[in-house]
XYZ file of N, CA and C in Angstrom:
384
model
N 46.314 56.526 104.249
C 46.475 57.024 105.263
C 46.870 58.402 104.288
N 46.635 59.403 103.992
C 47.538 60.470 103.685
C 48.305 60.835 104.125
N 49.633 61.502 103.493
C 50.627 61.855 103.842
C 51.097 62.911 102.844
N 51.273 64.243 103.542
C 52.202 64.949 102.982
C 53.035 65.790 104.094
N 54.423 65.550 103.652
C 56.081 65.960 104.555
C 56.509 66.775 104.118
N 56.709 67.670 104.569
C 57.171 68.941 104.022
C 58.688 68.783 104.611
N 60.198 69.038 103.962
C 61.395 69.397 104.722
C 62.455 70.254 103.397
N 63.233 70.846 104.364
C 64.567 71.595 103.543
C 64.421 72.698 104.151
N 63.124 73.309 105.280
C 63.097 74.791 105.406
C 64.520 74.727 106.396
N 64.485 76.231 106.492
C 65.792 76.879 107.852
C 65.723 78.215 107.806
N 67.213 78.393 108.217
C 67.499 79.400 108.031
C 68.646 80.444 107.057
N 68.602 81.110 106.556
C 69.497 81.482 105.378
C 69.340 83.104 105.293
N 70.410 83.671 104.612
C 70.500 84.628 104.561
C 69.863 85.522 103.195
N 69.733 86.562 103.045
C 69.596 87.082 102.148
C 70.035 86.753 100.978
N 69.510 86.755 99.813
C 70.296 86.320 98.256
C 70.751 84.608 98.191
N 70.311 84.409 99.407
C 70.513 82.698 99.317
C 69.726 81.775 99.011
N 69.902 80.404 99.267
C 69.028 79.283 98.583
C 68.486 78.540 99.657
N 67.396 77.792 99.150
C 66.893 76.739 100.176
C 65.978 75.932 98.477
N 66.186 74.709 99.005
C 64.920 73.753 98.309
C 64.423 72.728 99.196
N 62.461 73.210 99.103
C 61.844 72.426 99.817
C 61.353 71.201 99.400
N 61.502 70.005 100.139
C 60.576 69.059 99.616
C 59.468 68.893 99.665
N 58.408 68.556 99.286
C 57.058 67.354 99.624
C 57.039 66.158 99.306
N 56.950 65.190 99.977
C 56.979 63.769 100.006
C 55.402 63.113 100.294
N 54.900 63.034 99.534
C 53.518 62.465 99.401
C 53.468 61.006 99.273
N 52.216 60.574 100.057
C 51.781 59.174 99.858
C 50.099 58.948 100.238
N 49.775 57.951 99.996
C 48.098 57.365 100.525
C 47.376 58.241 99.208
N 47.501 58.180 98.145
C 47.159 58.993 97.868
C 47.298 58.796 95.832
N 46.456 59.155 95.066
C 46.938 58.886 93.654
C 47.718 60.192 93.153
N 48.669 60.012 93.374
C 49.749 61.355 93.017
C 49.548 62.019 91.804
N 49.273 60.965 90.225
C 49.000 61.535 89.405
C 47.711 62.404 89.160
N 46.763 62.059 89.870
C 45.602 62.713 89.558
C 45.484 64.101 90.061
N 46.640 64.579 91.093
C 46.165 65.770 92.127
C 47.283 66.896 91.434
N 46.868 68.015 91.982
C 47.608 69.513 91.569
C 48.726 69.148 93.220
N 49.407 69.982 92.744
C 50.672 70.092 94.395
C 50.667 71.961 94.528
N 50.126 72.125 95.301
C 50.230 73.662 95.557
C 51.614 73.679 96.526
N 52.343 75.050 96.650
C 53.136 75.262 97.915
C 52.405 76.755 98.061
N 52.087 76.980 99.609
C 51.750 78.151 100.174
C 52.499 78.496 101.158
N 52.192 79.986 101.348
C 53.312 80.115 102.592
C 52.404 81.020 103.319
N 52.799 81.297 105.034
C 52.090 81.812 105.746
C 53.002 82.622 106.762
N 53.480 84.212 106.435
C 53.762 84.842 107.410
C 53.175 84.936 109.008
N 53.801 85.215 109.937
C 53.143 85.627 111.134
C 52.106 86.723 110.795
N 50.967 86.924 111.113
C 49.887 87.859 110.779
C 49.343 88.179 109.572
N 49.446 87.402 108.845
C 49.040 87.382 107.448
C 48.275 86.261 107.032
N 47.870 86.267 106.150
C 46.918 85.561 105.315
C 47.634 84.427 104.454
N 47.534 83.168 104.462
C 48.052 82.083 103.533
C 47.982 82.030 102.013
N 48.990 82.686 101.815
C 49.024 82.541 99.810
C 49.903 81.550 99.535
N 48.938 81.619 98.444
C 49.707 80.755 97.317
C 51.266 81.036 96.606
N 51.920 80.259 96.585
C 53.198 80.309 96.158
C 53.415 80.200 94.877
N 53.223 78.616 94.641
C 53.750 77.745 93.288
C 52.606 76.570 93.134
N 52.081 76.131 92.132
C 51.717 75.030 92.000
C 52.050 74.316 90.432
N 52.183 72.780 90.455
C 52.408 72.087 89.717
C 51.302 71.042 89.378
N 50.850 70.686 88.153
C 50.241 69.453 87.859
C 51.040 68.217 87.914
N 51.035 66.784 88.419
C 52.160 66.173 88.727
C 51.829 65.188 87.333
N 50.411 65.194 86.782
C 50.205 64.202 85.476
C 51.334 64.369 84.439
N 50.910 66.228 84.289
C 51.528 67.180 83.190
C 52.339 68.232 83.285
N 52.955 68.580 84.502
C 53.620 69.357 84.812
C 53.897 70.483 84.413
N 52.435 71.398 84.910
C 51.888 72.423 83.985
C 52.271 73.265 85.270
N 53.059 74.409 85.320
C 53.144 74.945 86.644
C 52.791 76.705 86.869
N 52.337 77.420 88.084
C 52.268 78.544 88.387
C 53.081 78.754 89.253
N 53.015 80.572 89.128
C 53.575 80.788 89.913
C 52.889 82.555 90.468
N 52.904 82.405 91.731
C 52.441 84.200 92.455
C 53.835 84.993 91.986
N 52.971 86.153 91.642
C 53.904 87.290 90.652
C 55.535 87.506 91.983
N 55.032 86.909 92.874
C 56.255 87.891 94.231
C 57.475 86.674 94.037
N 57.311 86.093 93.359
C 58.138 84.699 93.269
C 58.700 84.498 91.771
N 58.050 84.528 91.028
C 58.454 84.019 89.618
C 59.878 84.797 89.140
N 60.786 84.155 88.506
C 61.528 84.456 88.222
C 62.811 83.947 89.415
N 62.691 83.581 90.441
C 63.414 83.201 91.773
C 62.922 81.976 92.010
N 61.753 81.472 92.386
C 61.029 80.097 93.026
C 61.263 79.367 91.232
N 61.510 77.995 91.836
C 61.049 77.063 90.722
C 60.388 76.067 91.219
N 59.174 75.440 91.159
C 58.579 73.951 91.377
C 59.000 72.862 90.079
N 58.738 71.679 90.846
C 58.893 70.336 89.733
C 58.495 69.370 90.543
N 58.917 68.510 89.698
C 58.424 67.057 90.490
C 58.947 65.813 90.186
N 59.112 64.695 91.043
C 59.497 63.693 90.568
C 58.658 62.591 90.471
N 58.252 61.883 90.025
C 56.941 61.266 89.772
C 57.247 59.969 90.251
N 58.105 59.460 90.033
C 58.930 58.635 90.848
C 59.136 58.379 91.989
N 58.898 59.086 92.785
C 59.328 59.427 94.387
C 58.011 60.106 94.644
N 56.995 60.473 94.010
C 55.653 61.330 94.420
C 56.278 62.362 95.784
N 57.344 62.663 94.814
C 57.872 64.110 95.737
C 57.855 65.233 94.620
N 57.484 66.465 95.609
C 57.529 67.779 94.572
C 58.349 68.758 95.220
N 59.000 69.427 94.782
C 59.765 70.524 95.026
C 60.235 71.702 94.806
N 60.284 72.575 95.497
C 60.237 74.195 95.641
C 62.024 74.236 95.469
N 62.756 74.896 94.388
C 63.900 75.500 94.401
C 63.834 77.145 94.797
N 63.961 77.519 96.021
C 64.520 78.817 96.226
C 65.164 79.524 96.304
N 65.627 80.462 95.500
C 66.986 81.209 94.908
C 66.613 82.457 95.335
N 67.400 83.357 95.591
C 67.662 85.052 95.619
C 66.236 85.123 96.316
N 66.356 84.605 97.677
C 65.496 84.857 98.490
C 65.932 86.102 99.785
N 64.604 86.533 99.833
C 64.422 87.866 100.555
C 63.703 87.651 101.946
N 64.061 88.708 102.844
C 63.510 88.553 104.002
C 61.904 88.423 104.246
N 61.196 89.201 102.842
C 59.196 89.060 102.706
C 59.671 87.625 102.367
N 60.463 86.891 102.368
C 59.676 85.123 101.924
C 59.946 84.499 103.058
N 60.275 84.886 104.403
C 60.196 84.537 105.300
C 58.601 84.127 105.799
N 58.929 83.024 106.146
C 56.812 82.218 106.190
C 57.206 80.665 106.887
N 56.320 80.162 107.296
C 55.668 78.997 107.182
C 55.371 78.306 105.774
N 56.093 77.269 105.043
C 55.720 76.989 103.957
C 54.926 75.318 103.555
N 53.806 75.874 103.392
C 53.302 73.972 103.439
C 53.183 73.658 101.907
N 52.994 72.664 101.676
C 52.507 71.535 100.566
C 51.237 71.340 100.648
N 50.492 71.079 99.436
C 48.863 71.006 99.651
C 48.764 70.052 98.098
N 47.461 69.237 98.334
C 47.131 68.481 97.436
C 46.002 68.479 97.164
N 45.781 69.151 95.966
C 43.670 69.277 95.158
C 43.740 68.636 94.149
N 42.866 68.114 94.052
C 41.876 67.751 92.192
C 41.330 69.136 91.756
N 42.796 69.619 90.529
C 41.919 70.846 90.352
C 41.202 70.740 88.998
N 39.861 71.118 88.525
C 39.479 70.412 87.591
C 39.821 71.656 86.745
N 39.526 71.778 85.319
C 40.721 73.136 84.716
C 39.889 74.202 85.219
N 38.665 74.390 84.878
C 37.884 75.611 85.427
C 38.244 76.008 86.677
N 39.126 75.372 87.547
C 39.847 75.939 88.704
C 41.026 76.419 88.611
N 42.228 76.273 87.364
C 43.341 76.197 87.037
C 43.649 77.303 87.367
N 43.176 78.707 87.207
C 43.665 80.043 86.957
C 43.317 80.380 88.364
N 42.564 79.353 89.064
C 42.799 80.247 90.614
C 43.256 78.910 91.601
N 44.152 78.797 91.166
C 45.606 77.447 91.699
C 45.704 77.966 93.095
N 45.929 79.415 93.184
C 46.367 79.597 94.661
C 44.874 79.686 95.760
N 43.657 79.256 95.231
C 43.191 79.261 96.468
C 42.868 77.979 97.522
N 43.040 78.541 98.772
C 43.758 77.742 99.640
C 42.549 76.425 99.479
N 41.596 76.782 99.547
C 40.166 75.986 99.654
C 39.720 74.437 98.873
N 40.607 75.002 97.571
C 40.757 73.792 96.666
C 41.405 72.480 97.062
N 42.474 72.369 97.971
C 43.154 71.522 98.160
C 42.708 70.903 99.742
N 42.846 69.714 99.005
C 42.294 68.565 100.420
C 43.029 67.924 101.016
N 44.217 68.069 101.063
C 45.682 67.790 102.064
C 46.577 68.662 102.422
N 46.797 68.722 103.158
C 48.339 69.787 103.793
C 48.944 68.799 104.528
N 50.247 69.316 104.326
C 51.106 68.868 105.039
C 51.119 69.831 106.536
N 52.862 69.586 107.146
C 52.261 69.880 108.646
C 53.321 71.353 108.548
N 53.665 71.620 107.381
C 54.951 73.211 107.271
C 56.155 72.616 107.398
N 57.212 73.742 107.138
C 58.427 73.842 107.221
C 58.197 75.355 107.345
N 59.631 75.777 108.346
C 59.320 77.147 108.595
C 60.706 77.716 107.497
N 60.490 78.512 107.000
C 61.983 79.558 105.891
C 61.932 80.804 106.460
N 63.486 81.061 106.950
C 63.269 82.720 107.526
C 64.929 83.167 106.953
N 64.722 83.931 106.833
C 65.583 85.306 105.192
C 65.959 86.225 106.694
N 67.234 86.345 106.907
C 67.818 86.874 107.266
C 68.190 88.151 106.415
N 68.344 89.008 106.713
C 68.920 90.727 106.053
C 70.137 90.931 106.620
């Protein structure tokens, strides 16, 4: 059975940091790309970052470049999202997702439909 379990969310002041974790099990981790998405109230789900566990290629949304860092620990089947210099507009539920993305889809890594498995989400709240 496939599981993606996010953790590490919480309440932080603007300018602070959080590290999210996504622990994966039940599928061939090395074959999948792992994406972080977020959804704020009243807004659509948006892609934040993506990493292909097999080769560690990474992608970021423009809104988080230079502030967020995605990484993977293949031995633990876990993907991390280090979030620094957090802003109130980063407030959202953060989800990790896994999907097999062929090269033709890699430029569109932020499309949620490309992902097969989703975690339950973790709340991140940034106060001003």
